[in-house]
PDB file of C-alpha atoms and ligand atoms in Angstrom:
ATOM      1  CA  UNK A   1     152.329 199.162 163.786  1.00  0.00           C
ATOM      2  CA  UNK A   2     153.972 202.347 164.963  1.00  0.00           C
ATOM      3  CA  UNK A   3     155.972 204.349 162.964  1.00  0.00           C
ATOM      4  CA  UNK A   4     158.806 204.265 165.913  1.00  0.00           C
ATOM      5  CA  UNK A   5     158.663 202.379 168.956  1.00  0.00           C
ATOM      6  CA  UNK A   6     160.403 203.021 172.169  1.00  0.00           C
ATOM      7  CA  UNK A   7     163.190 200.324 172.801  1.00  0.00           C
ATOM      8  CA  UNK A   8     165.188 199.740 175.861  1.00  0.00           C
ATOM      9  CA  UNK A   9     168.154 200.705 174.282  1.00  0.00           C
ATOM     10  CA  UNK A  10     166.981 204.362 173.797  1.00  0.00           C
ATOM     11  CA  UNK A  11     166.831 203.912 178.171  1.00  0.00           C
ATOM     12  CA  UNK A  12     168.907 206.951 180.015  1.00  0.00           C
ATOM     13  CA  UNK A  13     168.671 205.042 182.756  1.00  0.00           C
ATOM     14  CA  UNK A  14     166.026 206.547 184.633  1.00  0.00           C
ATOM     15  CA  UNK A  15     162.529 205.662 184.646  1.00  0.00           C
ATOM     16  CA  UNK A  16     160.983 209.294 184.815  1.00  0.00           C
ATOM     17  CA  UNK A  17     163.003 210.614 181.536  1.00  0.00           C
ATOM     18  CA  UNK A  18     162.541 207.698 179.851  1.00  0.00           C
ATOM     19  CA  UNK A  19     158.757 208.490 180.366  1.00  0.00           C
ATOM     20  CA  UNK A  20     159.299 211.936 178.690  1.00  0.00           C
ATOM     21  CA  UNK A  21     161.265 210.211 176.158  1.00  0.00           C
ATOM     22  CA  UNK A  22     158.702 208.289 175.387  1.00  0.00           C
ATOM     23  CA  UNK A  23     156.269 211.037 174.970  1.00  0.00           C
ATOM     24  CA  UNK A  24     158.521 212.378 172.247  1.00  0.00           C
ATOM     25  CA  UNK A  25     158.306 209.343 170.427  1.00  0.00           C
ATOM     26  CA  UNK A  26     154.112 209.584 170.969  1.00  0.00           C
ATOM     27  CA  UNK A  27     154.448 213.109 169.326  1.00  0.00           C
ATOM     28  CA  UNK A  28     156.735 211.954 166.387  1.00  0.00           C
ATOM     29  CA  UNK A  29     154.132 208.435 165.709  1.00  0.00           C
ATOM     30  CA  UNK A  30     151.076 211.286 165.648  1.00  0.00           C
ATOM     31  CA  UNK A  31     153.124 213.888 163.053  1.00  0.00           C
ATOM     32  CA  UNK A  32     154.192 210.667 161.159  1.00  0.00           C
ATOM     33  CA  UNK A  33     150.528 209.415 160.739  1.00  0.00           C
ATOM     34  CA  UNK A  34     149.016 212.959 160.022  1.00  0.00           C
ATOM     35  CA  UNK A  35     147.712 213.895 156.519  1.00  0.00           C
ATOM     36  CA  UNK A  36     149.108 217.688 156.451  1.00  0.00           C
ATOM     37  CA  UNK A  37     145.901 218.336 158.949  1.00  0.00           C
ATOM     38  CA  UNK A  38     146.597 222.006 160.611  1.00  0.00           C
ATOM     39  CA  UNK A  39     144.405 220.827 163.568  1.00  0.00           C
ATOM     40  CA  UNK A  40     146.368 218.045 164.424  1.00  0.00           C
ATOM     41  CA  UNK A  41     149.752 219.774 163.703  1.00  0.00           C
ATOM     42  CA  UNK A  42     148.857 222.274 166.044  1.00  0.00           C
ATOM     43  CA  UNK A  43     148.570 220.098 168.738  1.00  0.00           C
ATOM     44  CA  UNK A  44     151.731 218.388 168.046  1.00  0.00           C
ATOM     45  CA  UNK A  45     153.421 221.699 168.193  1.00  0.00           C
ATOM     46  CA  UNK A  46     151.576 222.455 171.571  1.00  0.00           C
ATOM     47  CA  UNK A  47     152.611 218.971 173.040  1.00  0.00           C
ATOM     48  CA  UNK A  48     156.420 219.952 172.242  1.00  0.00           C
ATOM     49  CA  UNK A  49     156.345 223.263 173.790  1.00  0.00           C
ATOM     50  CA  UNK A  50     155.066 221.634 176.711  1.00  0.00           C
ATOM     51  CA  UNK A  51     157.202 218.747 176.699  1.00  0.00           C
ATOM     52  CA  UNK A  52     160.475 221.250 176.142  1.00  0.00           C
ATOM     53  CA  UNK A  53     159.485 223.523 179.093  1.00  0.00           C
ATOM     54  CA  UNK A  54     158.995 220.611 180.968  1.00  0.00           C
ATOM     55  CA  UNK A  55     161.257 217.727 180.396  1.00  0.00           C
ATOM     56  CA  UNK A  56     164.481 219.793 179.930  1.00  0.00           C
ATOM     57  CA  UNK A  57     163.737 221.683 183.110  1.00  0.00           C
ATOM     58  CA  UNK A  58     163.646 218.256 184.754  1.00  0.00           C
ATOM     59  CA  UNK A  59     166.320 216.550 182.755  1.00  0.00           C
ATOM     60  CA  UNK A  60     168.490 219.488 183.746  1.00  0.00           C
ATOM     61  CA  UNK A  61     167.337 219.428 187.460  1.00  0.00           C
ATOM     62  CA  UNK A  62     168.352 215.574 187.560  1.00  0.00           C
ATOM     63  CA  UNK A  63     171.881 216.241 185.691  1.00  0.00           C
ATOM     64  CA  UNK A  64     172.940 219.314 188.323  1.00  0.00           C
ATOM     65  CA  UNK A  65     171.769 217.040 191.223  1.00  0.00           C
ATOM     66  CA  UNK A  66     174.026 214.786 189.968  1.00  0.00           C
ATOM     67  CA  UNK A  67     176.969 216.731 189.091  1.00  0.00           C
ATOM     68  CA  UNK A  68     177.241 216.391 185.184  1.00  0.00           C
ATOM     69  CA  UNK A  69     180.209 218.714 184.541  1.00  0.00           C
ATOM     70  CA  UNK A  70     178.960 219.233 180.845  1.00  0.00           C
ATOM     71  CA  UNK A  71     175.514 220.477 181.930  1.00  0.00           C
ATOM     72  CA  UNK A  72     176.241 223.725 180.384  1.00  0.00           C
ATOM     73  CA  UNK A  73     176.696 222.469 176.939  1.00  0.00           C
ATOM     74  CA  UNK A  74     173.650 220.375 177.674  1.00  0.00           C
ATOM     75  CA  UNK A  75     171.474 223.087 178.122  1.00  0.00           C
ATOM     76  CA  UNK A  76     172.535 224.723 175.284  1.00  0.00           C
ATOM     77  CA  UNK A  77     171.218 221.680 172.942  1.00  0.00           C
ATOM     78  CA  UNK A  78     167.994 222.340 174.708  1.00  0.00           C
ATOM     79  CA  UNK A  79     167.428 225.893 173.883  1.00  0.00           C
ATOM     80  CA  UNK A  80     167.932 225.163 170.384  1.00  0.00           C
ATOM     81  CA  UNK A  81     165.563 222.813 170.367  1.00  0.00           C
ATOM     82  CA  UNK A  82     163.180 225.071 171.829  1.00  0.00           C
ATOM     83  CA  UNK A  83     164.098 227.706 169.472  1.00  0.00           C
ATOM     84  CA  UNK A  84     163.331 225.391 166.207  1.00  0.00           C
ATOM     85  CA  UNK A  85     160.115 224.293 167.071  1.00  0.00           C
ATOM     86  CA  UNK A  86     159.474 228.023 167.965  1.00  0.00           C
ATOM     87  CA  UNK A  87     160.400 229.199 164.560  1.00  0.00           C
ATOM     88  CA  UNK A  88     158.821 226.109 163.045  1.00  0.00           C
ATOM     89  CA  UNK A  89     155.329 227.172 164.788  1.00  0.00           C
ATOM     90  CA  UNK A  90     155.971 230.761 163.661  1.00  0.00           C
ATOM     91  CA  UNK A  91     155.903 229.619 159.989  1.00  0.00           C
ATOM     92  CA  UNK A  92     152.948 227.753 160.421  1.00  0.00           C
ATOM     93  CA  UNK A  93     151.050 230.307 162.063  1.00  0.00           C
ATOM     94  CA  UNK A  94     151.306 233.169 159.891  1.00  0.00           C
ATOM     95  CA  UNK A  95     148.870 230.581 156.903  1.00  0.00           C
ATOM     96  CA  UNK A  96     148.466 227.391 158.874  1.00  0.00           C
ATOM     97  CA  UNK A  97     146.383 225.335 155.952  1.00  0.00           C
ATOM     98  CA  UNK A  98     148.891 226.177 153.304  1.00  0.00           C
ATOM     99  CA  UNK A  99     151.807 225.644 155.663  1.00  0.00           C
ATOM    100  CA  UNK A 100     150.618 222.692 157.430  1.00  0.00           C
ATOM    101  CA  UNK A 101     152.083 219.796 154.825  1.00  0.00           C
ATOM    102  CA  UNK A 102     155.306 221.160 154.675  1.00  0.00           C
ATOM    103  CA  UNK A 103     155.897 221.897 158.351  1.00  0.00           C
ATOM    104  CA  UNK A 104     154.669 218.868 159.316  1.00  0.00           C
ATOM    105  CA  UNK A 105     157.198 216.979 157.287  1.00  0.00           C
ATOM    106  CA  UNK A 106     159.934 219.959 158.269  1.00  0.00           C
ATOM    107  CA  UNK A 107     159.218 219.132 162.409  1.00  0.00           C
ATOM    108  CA  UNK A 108     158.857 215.116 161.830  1.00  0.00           C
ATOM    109  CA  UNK A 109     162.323 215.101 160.023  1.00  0.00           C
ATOM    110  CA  UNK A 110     163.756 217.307 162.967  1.00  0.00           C
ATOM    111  CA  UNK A 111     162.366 215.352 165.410  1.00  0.00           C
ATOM    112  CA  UNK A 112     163.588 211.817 163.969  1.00  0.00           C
ATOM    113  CA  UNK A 113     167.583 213.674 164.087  1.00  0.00           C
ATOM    114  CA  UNK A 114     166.998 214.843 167.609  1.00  0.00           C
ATOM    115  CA  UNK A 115     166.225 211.751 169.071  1.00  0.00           C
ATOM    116  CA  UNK A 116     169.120 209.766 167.249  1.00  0.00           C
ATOM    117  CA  UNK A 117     171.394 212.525 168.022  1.00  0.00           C
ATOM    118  CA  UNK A 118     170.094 214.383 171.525  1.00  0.00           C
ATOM    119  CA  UNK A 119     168.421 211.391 172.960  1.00  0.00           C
ATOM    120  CA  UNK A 120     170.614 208.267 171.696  1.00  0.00           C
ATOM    121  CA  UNK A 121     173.562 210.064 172.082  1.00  0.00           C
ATOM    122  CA  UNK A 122     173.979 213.492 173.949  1.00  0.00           C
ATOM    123  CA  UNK A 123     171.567 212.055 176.791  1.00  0.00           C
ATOM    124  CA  UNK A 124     173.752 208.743 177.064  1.00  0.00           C
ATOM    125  CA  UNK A 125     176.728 210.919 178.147  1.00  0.00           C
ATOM    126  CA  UNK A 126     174.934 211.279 181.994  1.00  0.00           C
ATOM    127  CA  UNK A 127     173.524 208.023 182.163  1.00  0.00           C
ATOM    128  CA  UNK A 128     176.464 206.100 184.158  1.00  0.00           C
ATOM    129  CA  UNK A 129     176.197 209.384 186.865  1.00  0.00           C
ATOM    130  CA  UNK A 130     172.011 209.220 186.936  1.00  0.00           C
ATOM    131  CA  UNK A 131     171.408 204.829 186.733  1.00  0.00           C
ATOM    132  CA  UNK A 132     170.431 203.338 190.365  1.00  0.00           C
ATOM    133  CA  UNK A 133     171.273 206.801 191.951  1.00  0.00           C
ATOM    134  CA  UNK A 134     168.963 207.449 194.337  1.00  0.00           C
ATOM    135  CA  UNK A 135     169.249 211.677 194.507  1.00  0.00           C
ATOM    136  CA  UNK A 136     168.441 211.173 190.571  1.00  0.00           C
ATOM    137  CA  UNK A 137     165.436 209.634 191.292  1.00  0.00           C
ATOM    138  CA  UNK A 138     164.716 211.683 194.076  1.00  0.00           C
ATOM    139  CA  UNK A 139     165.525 214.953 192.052  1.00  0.00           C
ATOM    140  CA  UNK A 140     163.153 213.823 188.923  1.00  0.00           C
ATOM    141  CA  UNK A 141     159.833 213.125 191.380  1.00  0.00           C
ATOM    142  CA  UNK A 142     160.972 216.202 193.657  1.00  0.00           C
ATOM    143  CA  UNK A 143     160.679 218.401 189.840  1.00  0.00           C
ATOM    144  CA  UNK A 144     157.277 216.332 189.266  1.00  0.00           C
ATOM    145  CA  UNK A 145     155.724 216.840 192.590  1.00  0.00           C
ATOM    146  CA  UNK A 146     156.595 220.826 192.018  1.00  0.00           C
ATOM    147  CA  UNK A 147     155.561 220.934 188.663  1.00  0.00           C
ATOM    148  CA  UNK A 148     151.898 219.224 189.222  1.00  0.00           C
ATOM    149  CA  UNK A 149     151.839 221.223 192.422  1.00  0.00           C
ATOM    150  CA  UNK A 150     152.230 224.555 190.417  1.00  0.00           C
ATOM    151  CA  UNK A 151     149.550 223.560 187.396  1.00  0.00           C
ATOM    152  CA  UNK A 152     147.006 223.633 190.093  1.00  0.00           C
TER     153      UNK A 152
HETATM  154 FE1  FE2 X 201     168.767 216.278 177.019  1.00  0.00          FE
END
């Protein structure tokens, strides 16, 4: 059994960012079940940079389509997000065998907050202006389409 399992109730009310959601919890079930392995860690840390350039340029794209007046506060959350796992990777990089326990547990325990904090609540907040709208839908396949369309 998982460590955490996505549940309907963590739903935002969109399909697409639940998706992403669920990728989050995919990272957090991998750092849970590593043994301090720098290999593995790394890739953890890769998936979240990815998943932060991505998903909150998406998330963000859906909210402003949408008119969520507290979009700037919003964002902020994200680029601190960013800027923790950033200084988290920075750690691990400069002796990634030695550093690879601790950071592990470090990113795993930061993770775990964001997603009852960010996710369960601070996401929540648009979910009444994004559920069965179709320009939210529309804006999170429109950001998919481009974003697929630019990895090529
Ligand atoms: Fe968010």
């Amino acid at each position: 059994m998982a460590f955490m399992e996505w549940t309907p109730e963590m739903s935002v009310g969109l399909a697409e960012l639940d998706d992403d959601h669920k990728m989050l919890v995919r990272v957090i079930n991998q750092l849970a079940t590593n043994t301090g392995q720098a290999g593995a860690l790394r890739q953890c840390i890769f998936a979240l940079m990815r998943y932060a350039e991505f998903h909150f340029a998406r998330e963000e794209h859906v909210m402003q389509a949408c008119g969520f007046t507290a979009l700037p506060e919003h964002k902020l959350e994200h680029e601190d997000f960013t800027a923790q796992i950033q200084a988290l990777a920075k750690r691990f990089e400069e002796d990634p065998e030695a550093a690879a326990p601790e950071i592990n547990e470090k990113l795993l325990d930061y993770l775990k907050n964001w997603l009852t904090h960010h996710i369960l609540i601070v996401d929540m907040a648009y979910r009444p202006l994004v559920e069965d709208k179709p320009e939210a839908r529309r804006a999170a396949q429109a950001f998919k389409a481009a974003e697929l369309w630019r990895a090529n």
